[in-house]
Amino acid sequence: MAQPDSKKIFFENLSGAGKAIAVLTSGGDAQGMNAAVRAVVRMGLYVGAKVYFIHEGYQGMVDGGDNIKEATWESVSSMLQVGGTVIGSARCKEFRSHEGRLKAAHNLVKRGITNLCVIGGDGSLTGANLFREEWSGLLKELVEQGLIEANAVEKYSALHIVGMVGSIDNDFCGTDMTIGTDSALHRIIEVVDAIMTTAQSHQRTFVLEVMGRHCGYLALVSALACGADWVLIPEMPPEDGWEEKMCQKLSANRAGMKRLNIIIVAEGAIDRNNKAITTEYIKNLVVKHLGFDTRVTILGHVQRGGTPSAFDRILASRMGVEAVLALLETTADTPACVVSLCGNQSVRLPLMECVQMTQEVQKAMDQKRFEEAVKLRGRSFENNLRTYKLLAHRKPESELPVSNFNVAVLNVGAPAAGMNAAVRSAVRVGISEGHKMFAVNDGFEGFYKGQIKEVKWSDVGGWTGQGGSLLGTKRTLPAKHADKIAEQMRKYNINALLVIGGFEALESLLQLYEVRSAYEEFCIPMCMLPATISNNVPGTALSIGADTALNAIVETCDRIKQSASGTKRRVFIIETMGGYCGYLATVGGLAAGADAAYIYEEPFDIRDLQANVEHLTEKMKTSIQRGLVLRNENSNDNYTTDFIYQLYSEEGKGVFDCRKNVLGHMQQGGAPSPFDRNFGTKMSAKAMQWLSKKLLETYRRGRVFANSEDSCCLLGMLGRTLVFQPVVTLKDHTDFVHRIPKEQWWLKLRPLMKILAKYKTSYDVSDSGQIEHVIHTRPKESDASVAM
């Protein structure tokens, strides 16, 4: 991929020599903070800057002394997988006073620190901005008091601030996701999944309280991810009389043979009169009106605990590197910025614009402008709420539109976690749109055999948390059976098709498009949702299922590395799945802290292998106890996992020994991650709405007829936007021999992984640079949720 020469090797243009950077974590802790600290330290050292830890947040900055320590490469080893914050966090009253900030300025100047990377919430970042604005005045006071030399005012004239938001609540405007949120969702969903089994056994109702004093994101997304019966959040209090409606809903669900009810409540949930809605109130309500056996679970600080998810490690690592780049490029006129995530891109936003918008949300809520509060939270929050309402609350038959259209949904290719959530979403949105929904078992093989049946709203209850494919899925392509499939489509009068799957799904749609001229039955709207752990489908940055597979890889790597603690130095060679696509090996390597990741897309030879062994040997001699090397299964025909294992074993004699592990199909199994449940649900809802629109557009003279390119599309995430792309146009972007896209965005992450593993390499910063404004971060048609 071509890179601009002016920015191709950034450390030549953006040298950090002579600069001092300090990193601190402030406010509440969040999983992933350590990954961010590690990235800041290693990138800072990489560009030649001095990097300092400030322990215990602003309190450590005020107290000085041993709280401010110079960081080394080794001092951030083995912290990637640790939850919380290793350098400590504290809320500091003293820093809020002028005297406290004067002490902090003195402690920084003594060490020549004029670049601060602050990881915290809006309060911590607001404090950092105030500190920056007062900086020159504070230095003059220090000179007047004789605490620093007069020339220090000019030498350290400006304090540069870059923020990263660490908050499990995801309550900061301007970013789709804050560090720690995804991990908190993992904790919540683990508990919900566990509770569901006991609730079903005893026909119980569970009321779960999750964190979110001012923001309902955790409650909303966890409700969406587990298919909760009811959710209560502060941004959108229920209408008056909600108690009766909720009880009716619970009663109807129980009457429909559902053995459990789940109600999720944000700790800051309120009614329309700003009165708190407590879990005890809800429990008593259900017991009094319905007599259901009802239990309360308050998750509390469990949500802050545990190891960070793969998503949080990658997000924090990317943000940490971007924060250092921002500090290197900043000038005295540059406003303090915060590194944010929009869709799949890192962006820099003016810190105070984000803070002000975050404060506007609370003002809107206080003034009962709830619709506005939801909009201010951002498009991602708004879409989550809209999708939840669409899927959780079934309209009476009399209120449903009558479309007379039949829509079939099927899974194609290998199973991927999140497929079932996507099917559930498609069925329920389709029914809400007035369609008859048909499920096809076993992909196109089941299609031509007639394994097709109508599916109702309640048939897909409880599907979101199920792994694999409940519909069944096969790799069979439709071309050879086009006549039999067309016959089944006539029999069931199928007017639209939703195909959920990986590379085979793309090939299937291409084949159906090509035989339209021979079979009018295929002249209907067709849409594909990418769902594959390999993430090898063109036209999208992410596929449903890839996040779950990444978490499986990262969790296994953590355990494998832990198994070596207390033993002699050891290197692990791990083989990942992915076919010819190196996504899992690369991004999994970044999240697990790998020393190398071998992939097909980046050819390597024996000299590269030898250089990697020597590099790892040097690191083993000086500092690290464990090494991790990942290899994509089809990265090279000759340099197999066994070959690499034997090479490392031979060359590492006397320094380290080796172990190998082939992860295999465990990467395809397990319950889907919160991300994949949410991603599959929202993608599928959007696809069904698109199909409904196309059905109306192409309905003429009593029949549906669609044969244009734009009636056969793939829905994928491109940058910051979810986009429908004709599958025909994706042919030129695809390497069909190796079943991968010709261009892949995640290859830009490979240099980042190498830098964090202490390699010298070039790094493309052409995407970095300009500070944007908050209002410009989301295009009108964008509803892309979080992405890596």
Short mmCIF file of N, CA and C in Angstrom, two decimals, residues 290-421:
data_model
loop_
_atom_site.label_atom_id
_atom_site.label_comp_id
_atom_site.label_asym_id
_atom_site.label_seq_id
_atom_site.Cartn_x
_atom_site.Cartn_y
_atom_site.Cartn_z
N LEU A 290 -47.55 -9.67 39.71
CA LEU A 290 -47.51 -10.92 38.93
C LEU A 290 -47.27 -12.16 39.78
N GLY A 291 -46.69 -11.94 40.96
CA GLY A 291 -46.41 -13.09 41.82
C GLY A 291 -45.23 -13.93 41.35
N PHE A 292 -44.41 -13.38 40.44
CA PHE A 292 -43.26 -14.14 39.94
C PHE A 292 -42.16 -14.19 40.99
N ASP A 293 -41.45 -15.32 41.02
CA ASP A 293 -40.26 -15.45 41.87
C ASP A 293 -39.20 -14.50 41.30
N THR A 294 -38.87 -13.45 42.03
CA THR A 294 -38.02 -12.37 41.49
C THR A 294 -36.79 -12.16 42.37
N ARG A 295 -35.62 -12.07 41.74
CA ARG A 295 -34.37 -11.87 42.46
C ARG A 295 -33.64 -10.64 41.91
N VAL A 296 -32.86 -10.00 42.78
CA VAL A 296 -32.09 -8.81 42.40
C VAL A 296 -30.60 -9.15 42.43
N THR A 297 -29.89 -8.72 41.40
CA THR A 297 -28.43 -8.85 41.37
C THR A 297 -27.83 -7.49 41.05
N ILE A 298 -26.97 -6.99 41.95
CA ILE A 298 -26.29 -5.72 41.72
C ILE A 298 -24.83 -6.03 41.40
N LEU A 299 -24.42 -5.75 40.18
CA LEU A 299 -23.09 -6.17 39.73
C LEU A 299 -21.97 -5.34 40.34
N GLY A 300 -22.19 -4.05 40.56
CA GLY A 300 -21.18 -3.22 41.22
C GLY A 300 -19.82 -3.25 40.56
N HIS A 301 -18.76 -3.35 41.39
CA HIS A 301 -17.40 -3.19 40.87
C HIS A 301 -16.88 -4.42 40.13
N VAL A 302 -17.69 -5.48 40.05
CA VAL A 302 -17.34 -6.60 39.18
C VAL A 302 -17.10 -6.09 37.76
N GLN A 303 -17.88 -5.08 37.38
CA GLN A 303 -17.79 -4.54 36.01
C GLN A 303 -16.45 -3.86 35.73
N ARG A 304 -15.79 -3.39 36.77
CA ARG A 304 -14.48 -2.75 36.58
C ARG A 304 -13.34 -3.77 36.60
N GLY A 305 -13.64 -4.99 37.04
CA GLY A 305 -12.57 -5.97 37.28
C GLY A 305 -12.27 -6.84 36.10
N GLY A 306 -11.33 -7.74 36.31
CA GLY A 306 -10.96 -8.72 35.30
C GLY A 306 -10.00 -8.18 34.26
N THR A 307 -9.59 -9.07 33.38
CA THR A 307 -8.63 -8.69 32.34
C THR A 307 -9.35 -7.92 31.23
N PRO A 308 -8.64 -7.02 30.57
CA PRO A 308 -9.27 -6.28 29.47
C PRO A 308 -9.55 -7.18 28.27
N SER A 309 -10.62 -6.89 27.57
CA SER A 309 -10.97 -7.64 26.36
C SER A 309 -9.98 -7.33 25.25
N ALA A 310 -10.01 -8.16 24.20
CA ALA A 310 -9.14 -7.91 23.04
C ALA A 310 -9.42 -6.53 22.46
N PHE A 311 -10.69 -6.16 22.36
CA PHE A 311 -11.06 -4.85 21.80
C PHE A 311 -10.42 -3.72 22.60
N ASP A 312 -10.51 -3.78 23.93
CA ASP A 312 -9.96 -2.70 24.75
C ASP A 312 -8.44 -2.62 24.65
N ARG A 313 -7.78 -3.75 24.52
CA ARG A 313 -6.32 -3.73 24.38
C ARG A 313 -5.90 -3.06 23.07
N ILE A 314 -6.64 -3.41 22.01
CA ILE A 314 -6.31 -2.85 20.69
C ILE A 314 -6.66 -1.37 20.65
N LEU A 315 -7.85 -1.03 21.15
CA LEU A 315 -8.27 0.37 21.20
C LEU A 315 -7.26 1.20 21.99
N ALA A 316 -6.88 0.74 23.17
CA ALA A 316 -5.96 1.48 24.03
C ALA A 316 -4.58 1.59 23.39
N SER A 317 -4.13 0.53 22.73
CA SER A 317 -2.81 0.57 22.08
C SER A 317 -2.80 1.57 20.93
N ARG A 318 -3.86 1.54 20.12
CA ARG A 318 -3.95 2.49 19.01
C ARG A 318 -4.02 3.93 19.52
N MET A 319 -4.84 4.14 20.56
CA MET A 319 -4.98 5.49 21.12
C MET A 319 -3.68 5.97 21.75
N GLY A 320 -2.97 5.07 22.43
CA GLY A 320 -1.70 5.45 23.07
C GLY A 320 -0.67 5.92 22.06
N VAL A 321 -0.58 5.19 20.95
CA VAL A 321 0.35 5.58 19.88
C VAL A 321 -0.07 6.90 19.27
N GLU A 322 -1.37 7.05 19.01
CA GLU A 322 -1.88 8.30 18.43
C GLU A 322 -1.64 9.48 19.38
N ALA A 323 -1.75 9.24 20.69
CA ALA A 323 -1.52 10.31 21.67
C ALA A 323 -0.08 10.82 21.60
N VAL A 324 0.87 9.91 21.46
CA VAL A 324 2.28 10.33 21.35
C VAL A 324 2.51 11.12 20.07
N LEU A 325 1.92 10.65 18.97
CA LEU A 325 2.04 11.39 17.70
C LEU A 325 1.47 12.80 17.85
N ALA A 326 0.33 12.90 18.53
CA ALA A 326 -0.30 14.21 18.73
C ALA A 326 0.60 15.13 19.56
N LEU A 327 1.24 14.58 20.58
CA LEU A 327 2.14 15.39 21.42
C LEU A 327 3.35 15.85 20.63
N LEU A 328 3.85 15.00 19.74
CA LEU A 328 5.02 15.38 18.93
C LEU A 328 4.68 16.47 17.93
N GLU A 329 3.44 16.48 17.44
CA GLU A 329 3.05 17.43 16.41
C GLU A 329 2.47 18.72 16.96
N THR A 330 2.19 18.75 18.26
CA THR A 330 1.52 19.92 18.83
C THR A 330 2.43 21.14 18.90
N THR A 331 1.81 22.31 18.85
CA THR A 331 2.53 23.58 18.99
C THR A 331 1.88 24.37 20.12
N ALA A 332 2.42 25.53 20.40
CA ALA A 332 1.88 26.36 21.48
C ALA A 332 0.44 26.79 21.17
N ASP A 333 0.09 26.84 19.88
CA ASP A 333 -1.25 27.29 19.48
C ASP A 333 -2.26 26.14 19.38
N THR A 334 -1.78 24.91 19.48
CA THR A 334 -2.68 23.76 19.34
C THR A 334 -3.51 23.59 20.60
N PRO A 335 -4.84 23.49 20.46
CA PRO A 335 -5.66 23.28 21.66
C PRO A 335 -5.46 21.87 22.21
N ALA A 336 -5.71 21.70 23.50
CA ALA A 336 -5.64 20.36 24.09
C ALA A 336 -6.62 19.47 23.35
N CYS A 337 -6.17 18.26 23.00
CA CYS A 337 -7.05 17.38 22.24
C CYS A 337 -7.25 16.06 22.96
N VAL A 338 -8.28 15.35 22.53
CA VAL A 338 -8.55 14.02 23.06
C VAL A 338 -8.58 13.07 21.86
N VAL A 339 -7.92 11.92 22.03
CA VAL A 339 -7.90 10.92 20.97
C VAL A 339 -9.17 10.09 21.09
N SER A 340 -9.93 10.00 19.99
CA SER A 340 -11.23 9.34 20.01
C SER A 340 -11.33 8.30 18.92
N LEU A 341 -12.39 7.49 19.00
CA LEU A 341 -12.67 6.48 17.99
C LEU A 341 -13.97 6.84 17.30
N CYS A 342 -13.93 6.91 15.97
CA CYS A 342 -15.15 7.16 15.20
C CYS A 342 -15.24 6.08 14.13
N GLY A 343 -16.24 5.20 14.26
CA GLY A 343 -16.30 4.07 13.33
C GLY A 343 -15.09 3.19 13.52
N ASN A 344 -14.24 3.16 12.53
CA ASN A 344 -13.02 2.35 12.61
C ASN A 344 -11.77 3.21 12.56
N GLN A 345 -11.89 4.51 12.80
CA GLN A 345 -10.74 5.41 12.67
C GLN A 345 -10.47 6.16 13.96
N SER A 346 -9.18 6.37 14.22
CA SER A 346 -8.78 7.23 15.33
C SER A 346 -8.86 8.68 14.86
N VAL A 347 -9.45 9.53 15.69
CA VAL A 347 -9.54 10.95 15.35
C VAL A 347 -9.11 11.77 16.56
N ARG A 348 -8.67 13.01 16.29
CA ARG A 348 -8.32 13.93 17.38
C ARG A 348 -9.38 15.02 17.42
N LEU A 349 -9.92 15.24 18.60
CA LEU A 349 -10.97 16.24 18.77
C LEU A 349 -10.56 17.23 19.85
N PRO A 350 -10.98 18.50 19.73
CA PRO A 350 -10.67 19.47 20.79
C PRO A 350 -11.29 18.99 22.11
N LEU A 351 -10.46 18.90 23.13
CA LEU A 351 -10.88 18.33 24.40
C LEU A 351 -12.10 19.04 24.97
N MET A 352 -12.05 20.37 24.99
CA MET A 352 -13.12 21.11 25.66
C MET A 352 -14.45 21.07 24.89
N GLU A 353 -14.37 20.90 23.56
CA GLU A 353 -15.62 20.72 22.79
C GLU A 353 -16.33 19.45 23.26
N CYS A 354 -15.54 18.38 23.46
CA CYS A 354 -16.11 17.11 23.91
C CYS A 354 -16.66 17.24 25.33
N VAL A 355 -15.90 17.90 26.20
CA VAL A 355 -16.33 18.08 27.59
C VAL A 355 -17.63 18.87 27.65
N GLN A 356 -17.70 19.95 26.86
CA GLN A 356 -18.90 20.79 26.86
C GLN A 356 -20.12 20.03 26.37
N MET A 357 -19.93 19.20 25.33
CA MET A 357 -21.06 18.43 24.83
C MET A 357 -21.49 17.38 25.86
N THR A 358 -20.52 16.78 26.55
CA THR A 358 -20.83 15.82 27.61
C THR A 358 -21.65 16.48 28.71
N GLN A 359 -21.28 17.71 29.06
CA GLN A 359 -22.03 18.44 30.09
C GLN A 359 -23.42 18.83 29.60
N GLU A 360 -23.54 19.07 28.28
CA GLU A 360 -24.85 19.41 27.71
C GLU A 360 -25.84 18.26 27.87
N VAL A 361 -25.33 17.02 27.80
CA VAL A 361 -26.22 15.87 27.97
C VAL A 361 -26.87 15.91 29.35
N GLN A 362 -26.05 16.17 30.38
CA GLN A 362 -26.58 16.22 31.75
C GLN A 362 -27.58 17.36 31.91
N LYS A 363 -27.27 18.51 31.29
CA LYS A 363 -28.19 19.65 31.36
C LYS A 363 -29.54 19.29 30.74
N ALA A 364 -29.48 18.63 29.59
CA ALA A 364 -30.71 18.24 28.90
C ALA A 364 -31.53 17.28 29.77
N MET A 365 -30.86 16.37 30.44
CA MET A 365 -31.56 15.42 31.30
C MET A 365 -32.16 16.13 32.51
N ASP A 366 -31.40 17.05 33.10
CA ASP A 366 -31.91 17.80 34.27
C ASP A 366 -33.15 18.62 33.91
N GLN A 367 -33.16 19.11 32.65
CA GLN A 367 -34.29 19.93 32.19
C GLN A 367 -35.37 19.11 31.48
N LYS A 368 -35.27 17.78 31.60
CA LYS A 368 -36.26 16.85 31.06
C LYS A 368 -36.37 16.92 29.53
N ARG A 369 -35.28 17.31 28.88
CA ARG A 369 -35.23 17.29 27.41
C ARG A 369 -34.58 15.96 26.99
N PHE A 370 -35.33 14.88 27.20
CA PHE A 370 -34.75 13.55 27.09
C PHE A 370 -34.42 13.16 25.65
N GLU A 371 -35.26 13.53 24.70
CA GLU A 371 -34.98 13.22 23.29
C GLU A 371 -33.67 13.86 22.86
N GLU A 372 -33.45 15.09 23.32
CA GLU A 372 -32.22 15.81 22.99
C GLU A 372 -31.02 15.14 23.65
N ALA A 373 -31.21 14.67 24.89
CA ALA A 373 -30.11 14.00 25.60
C ALA A 373 -29.65 12.77 24.83
N VAL A 374 -30.59 12.01 24.29
CA VAL A 374 -30.24 10.82 23.51
C VAL A 374 -29.47 11.21 22.26
N LYS A 375 -29.91 12.26 21.58
CA LYS A 375 -29.21 12.71 20.36
C LYS A 375 -27.79 13.19 20.68
N LEU A 376 -27.65 13.90 21.81
CA LEU A 376 -26.33 14.41 22.19
C LEU A 376 -25.36 13.28 22.54
N ARG A 377 -25.88 12.15 22.99
CA ARG A 377 -25.03 11.00 23.30
C ARG A 377 -24.31 10.49 22.05
N GLY A 378 -24.89 10.77 20.91
CA GLY A 378 -24.24 10.35 19.66
C GLY A 378 -25.07 9.34 18.88
N ARG A 379 -24.73 9.20 17.61
CA ARG A 379 -25.51 8.35 16.71
C ARG A 379 -25.47 6.88 17.12
N SER A 380 -24.33 6.42 17.65
CA SER A 380 -24.22 5.02 18.07
C SER A 380 -25.21 4.72 19.19
N PHE A 381 -25.29 5.60 20.19
CA PHE A 381 -26.22 5.42 21.31
C PHE A 381 -27.66 5.45 20.80
N GLU A 382 -27.94 6.39 19.93
CA GLU A 382 -29.29 6.56 19.37
C GLU A 382 -29.73 5.30 18.62
N ASN A 383 -28.81 4.75 17.83
CA ASN A 383 -29.13 3.55 17.06
C ASN A 383 -29.35 2.34 17.96
N ASN A 384 -28.54 2.24 19.02
CA ASN A 384 -28.72 1.15 19.97
C ASN A 384 -30.11 1.19 20.58
N LEU A 385 -30.55 2.39 20.97
CA LEU A 385 -31.86 2.55 21.59
C LEU A 385 -32.98 2.22 20.60
N ARG A 386 -32.84 2.71 19.38
CA ARG A 386 -33.86 2.46 18.35
C ARG A 386 -33.95 0.96 18.05
N THR A 387 -32.79 0.32 17.94
CA THR A 387 -32.78 -1.11 17.63
C THR A 387 -33.37 -1.93 18.77
N TYR A 388 -33.05 -1.56 20.01
CA TYR A 388 -33.60 -2.29 21.15
C TYR A 388 -35.13 -2.22 21.14
N LYS A 389 -35.66 -1.02 20.93
CA LYS A 389 -37.13 -0.85 20.92
C LYS A 389 -37.76 -1.70 19.82
N LEU A 390 -37.08 -1.75 18.68
CA LEU A 390 -37.59 -2.49 17.53
C LEU A 390 -37.65 -3.98 17.81
N LEU A 391 -36.65 -4.50 18.53
CA LEU A 391 -36.54 -5.94 18.74
C LEU A 391 -37.21 -6.45 19.99
N ALA A 392 -37.30 -5.60 21.01
CA ALA A 392 -37.79 -6.07 22.31
C ALA A 392 -39.30 -5.93 22.46
N HIS A 393 -39.87 -4.96 21.78
CA HIS A 393 -41.29 -4.68 21.98
C HIS A 393 -42.10 -5.01 20.73
N ARG A 394 -42.80 -6.11 20.80
CA ARG A 394 -43.58 -6.56 19.65
C ARG A 394 -44.90 -5.79 19.57
N LYS A 395 -45.18 -5.27 18.39
CA LYS A 395 -46.44 -4.56 18.19
C LYS A 395 -47.58 -5.57 18.05
N PRO A 396 -48.78 -5.20 18.47
CA PRO A 396 -49.93 -6.07 18.25
C PRO A 396 -50.14 -6.30 16.75
N GLU A 397 -50.68 -7.46 16.39
CA GLU A 397 -50.90 -7.81 14.98
C GLU A 397 -51.66 -6.71 14.24
N SER A 398 -52.62 -6.07 14.95
CA SER A 398 -53.46 -5.05 14.31
C SER A 398 -52.67 -3.80 13.93
N GLU A 399 -51.52 -3.58 14.59
CA GLU A 399 -50.71 -2.38 14.31
C GLU A 399 -49.61 -2.63 13.29
N LEU A 400 -49.39 -3.90 12.93
CA LEU A 400 -48.32 -4.22 11.98
C LEU A 400 -48.75 -3.89 10.55
N PRO A 401 -47.83 -3.34 9.74
CA PRO A 401 -48.16 -3.13 8.33
C PRO A 401 -48.29 -4.48 7.63
N VAL A 402 -49.03 -4.53 6.56
CA VAL A 402 -49.18 -5.77 5.80
C VAL A 402 -48.45 -5.58 4.47
N SER A 403 -47.34 -6.26 4.29
CA SER A 403 -46.53 -6.04 3.08
C SER A 403 -46.78 -7.12 2.02
N ASN A 404 -47.22 -8.32 2.47
CA ASN A 404 -47.40 -9.46 1.57
C ASN A 404 -46.09 -9.91 0.92
N PHE A 405 -44.96 -9.56 1.53
CA PHE A 405 -43.67 -10.00 1.03
C PHE A 405 -43.14 -11.14 1.90
N ASN A 406 -42.48 -12.09 1.26
CA ASN A 406 -41.84 -13.20 1.96
C ASN A 406 -40.32 -13.03 1.87
N VAL A 407 -39.65 -13.07 3.01
CA VAL A 407 -38.20 -12.87 3.06
C VAL A 407 -37.56 -14.10 3.67
N ALA A 408 -36.54 -14.64 3.00
CA ALA A 408 -35.83 -15.81 3.52
C ALA A 408 -34.47 -15.40 4.07
N VAL A 409 -34.06 -16.04 5.17
CA VAL A 409 -32.76 -15.77 5.77
C VAL A 409 -32.03 -17.10 5.93
N LEU A 410 -30.73 -17.11 5.62
CA LEU A 410 -29.94 -18.33 5.75
C LEU A 410 -28.49 -18.01 6.07
N ASN A 411 -27.80 -18.98 6.65
CA ASN A 411 -26.37 -18.86 6.95
C ASN A 411 -25.58 -19.69 5.94
N VAL A 412 -24.45 -19.16 5.50
CA VAL A 412 -23.63 -19.84 4.49
C VAL A 412 -22.17 -19.83 4.93
N GLY A 413 -21.48 -20.95 4.70
CA GLY A 413 -20.06 -21.02 5.04
C GLY A 413 -19.84 -21.61 6.42
N ALA A 414 -18.71 -21.26 7.04
CA ALA A 414 -18.38 -21.78 8.37
C ALA A 414 -19.17 -21.01 9.43
N PRO A 415 -19.48 -21.65 10.57
CA PRO A 415 -20.20 -20.93 11.63
C PRO A 415 -19.36 -19.81 12.22
N ALA A 416 -20.01 -18.75 12.66
CA ALA A 416 -19.33 -17.62 13.30
C ALA A 416 -20.21 -17.11 14.43
N ALA A 417 -19.62 -16.84 15.58
CA ALA A 417 -20.37 -16.33 16.72
C ALA A 417 -21.02 -15.00 16.35
N GLY A 418 -22.29 -14.86 16.65
CA GLY A 418 -23.03 -13.65 16.29
C GLY A 418 -24.02 -13.87 15.17
N MET A 419 -23.89 -15.03 14.48
CA MET A 419 -24.84 -15.36 13.40
C MET A 419 -26.27 -15.44 13.94
N ASN A 420 -26.42 -16.07 15.12
CA ASN A 420 -27.77 -16.25 15.68
C ASN A 420 -28.39 -14.92 16.09
N ALA A 421 -27.56 -14.02 16.61
CA ALA A 421 -28.06 -12.68 16.96
C ALA A 421 -28.55 -11.97 15.70
#
